[in-house]
């Protein structure tokens, strides 16, 4: 555009309407600008007058001269209501703070509604240095802007979805070993985004038992282009242990080599814990069903045995036999009757466990309950000269069924005394502690011990005994296990022959 168009903008030749007339009179300039998709505009700074070039009008679908040449009209009727403040503030900032005038906003077209445009401009000064007019240009950016807005919307939805799902993305450059994380991956690690991760450091976040697994998976992905999908236990930078899912897929070049690994990283802790708890419940239910079937088989066998023996003795008793033979048979009948009563009593104990599950739990003091049990078996303790140690300081109380806790103490203590090693003084040690929100009870002795390789699967069975002890019934540990598991706990045993036995009980 010729210099005179700008330099003398404030001084209009007679018959010329500022830039508009200069522009239209300059055929070469007019044809050049109109051949582009750039519309020109001009506005007065101290007046409301404005001018819109033919291309400007064409971009909005109007004929030249159809848009009122008034800036207030333009601002209030052409500019989108939500963008008016943006346009106004951009003009003021340019005028008073010398900022660049470049603004994106929507204008109302004649037939297509609002479309996005980008406007740039500059205020020009007169010979006294006072801004009187402003010149500028607009271009149609509607497609670009809508794509940009859709991209931002999709990015927002993706970020919000990832945040809700607690899932992020990552990429490892195999050549440079550069590792890139999304924000959500940083959040799962509980690290600041400015920290730069590397592959070796990230492996150290996994719990020791899982580090080799993920390292091997990454190695196989790089060397053999094998994708992986793992669920692993993970410790964050803030020392929180969670379950995560990490998935990696190789990026393979034209030569068949893995040049990068891309994947996802997801916090699955809540779902994984539910899955583990569900599996634990299913395993417990399966185990209980097996033990119930075993119990039913044993009881059925014993009852049939007792009834058969009793029937046989009654038949003998009814025969013509001597009085002495009758007395002997009656003695057998009494013995069978007592044995039958014992079996029924054991059955009743097991049934009571199931019916007492819903009994109210109470805050039970370990020390008080343990001392009550020791007082009840004081004669046994004195007779065997046993040493009893206890330490409940780490967890002094538990919310439990009082009768169950007392029964557990009683069965374990009497077993320790019953199966003591005759070559040394009996010692019993009982402790409690908390771990991962669970209450644990340990019960150790230095007795005869049990050969777990031989009897490990029978320790908690009904009527199972492992020592030549005439008083052994094989019912105590069966009842103890049922009581513990009925309240959602578990019991484990470690034992060495002639060394002793340790029971570890997770109460709740």
Tab-separated table of N, CA and C in Angstrom, residues 11-18 21-22 25:
chain	number	residue	atom	x	y	z
A	11	UNK	N	-5.292	13.599	7.176
A	11	UNK	CA	-5.578	14.733	6.305
A	11	UNK	C	-6.174	14.209	5.010
A	12	UNK	N	-7.478	14.262	4.890
A	12	UNK	CA	-8.159	13.701	3.735
A	12	UNK	C	-8.210	14.715	2.591
A	13	UNK	N	-7.834	14.273	1.364
A	13	UNK	CA	-8.026	15.156	0.210
A	13	UNK	C	-9.498	15.428	0.023
A	14	UNK	N	-9.790	16.525	-0.596
A	14	UNK	CA	-11.180	16.885	-0.800
A	14	UNK	C	-11.870	15.817	-1.639
A	15	UNK	N	-13.022	15.357	-1.170
A	15	UNK	CA	-13.782	14.340	-1.895
A	15	UNK	C	-13.395	12.916	-1.561
A	16	UNK	N	-12.375	12.730	-0.690
A	16	UNK	CA	-11.934	11.366	-0.329
A	16	UNK	C	-12.349	11.067	1.101
A	17	UNK	N	-12.822	9.831	1.314
A	17	UNK	CA	-13.244	9.387	2.651
A	17	UNK	C	-12.139	8.564	3.273
A	18	UNK	N	-11.054	9.236	3.673
A	18	UNK	CA	-9.928	8.609	4.350
A	18	UNK	C	-9.438	7.379	3.598
A	21	UNK	N	-11.587	5.603	0.564
A	21	UNK	CA	-11.507	6.165	-0.784
A	21	UNK	C	-10.138	5.934	-1.385
A	22	UNK	N	-9.078	6.102	-0.595
A	22	UNK	CA	-7.735	5.837	-1.112
A	22	UNK	C	-7.618	4.404	-1.612
A	25	UNK	N	-9.679	3.890	-4.826
A	25	UNK	CA	-9.105	4.607	-5.948
A	25	UNK	C	-7.823	3.958	-6.454
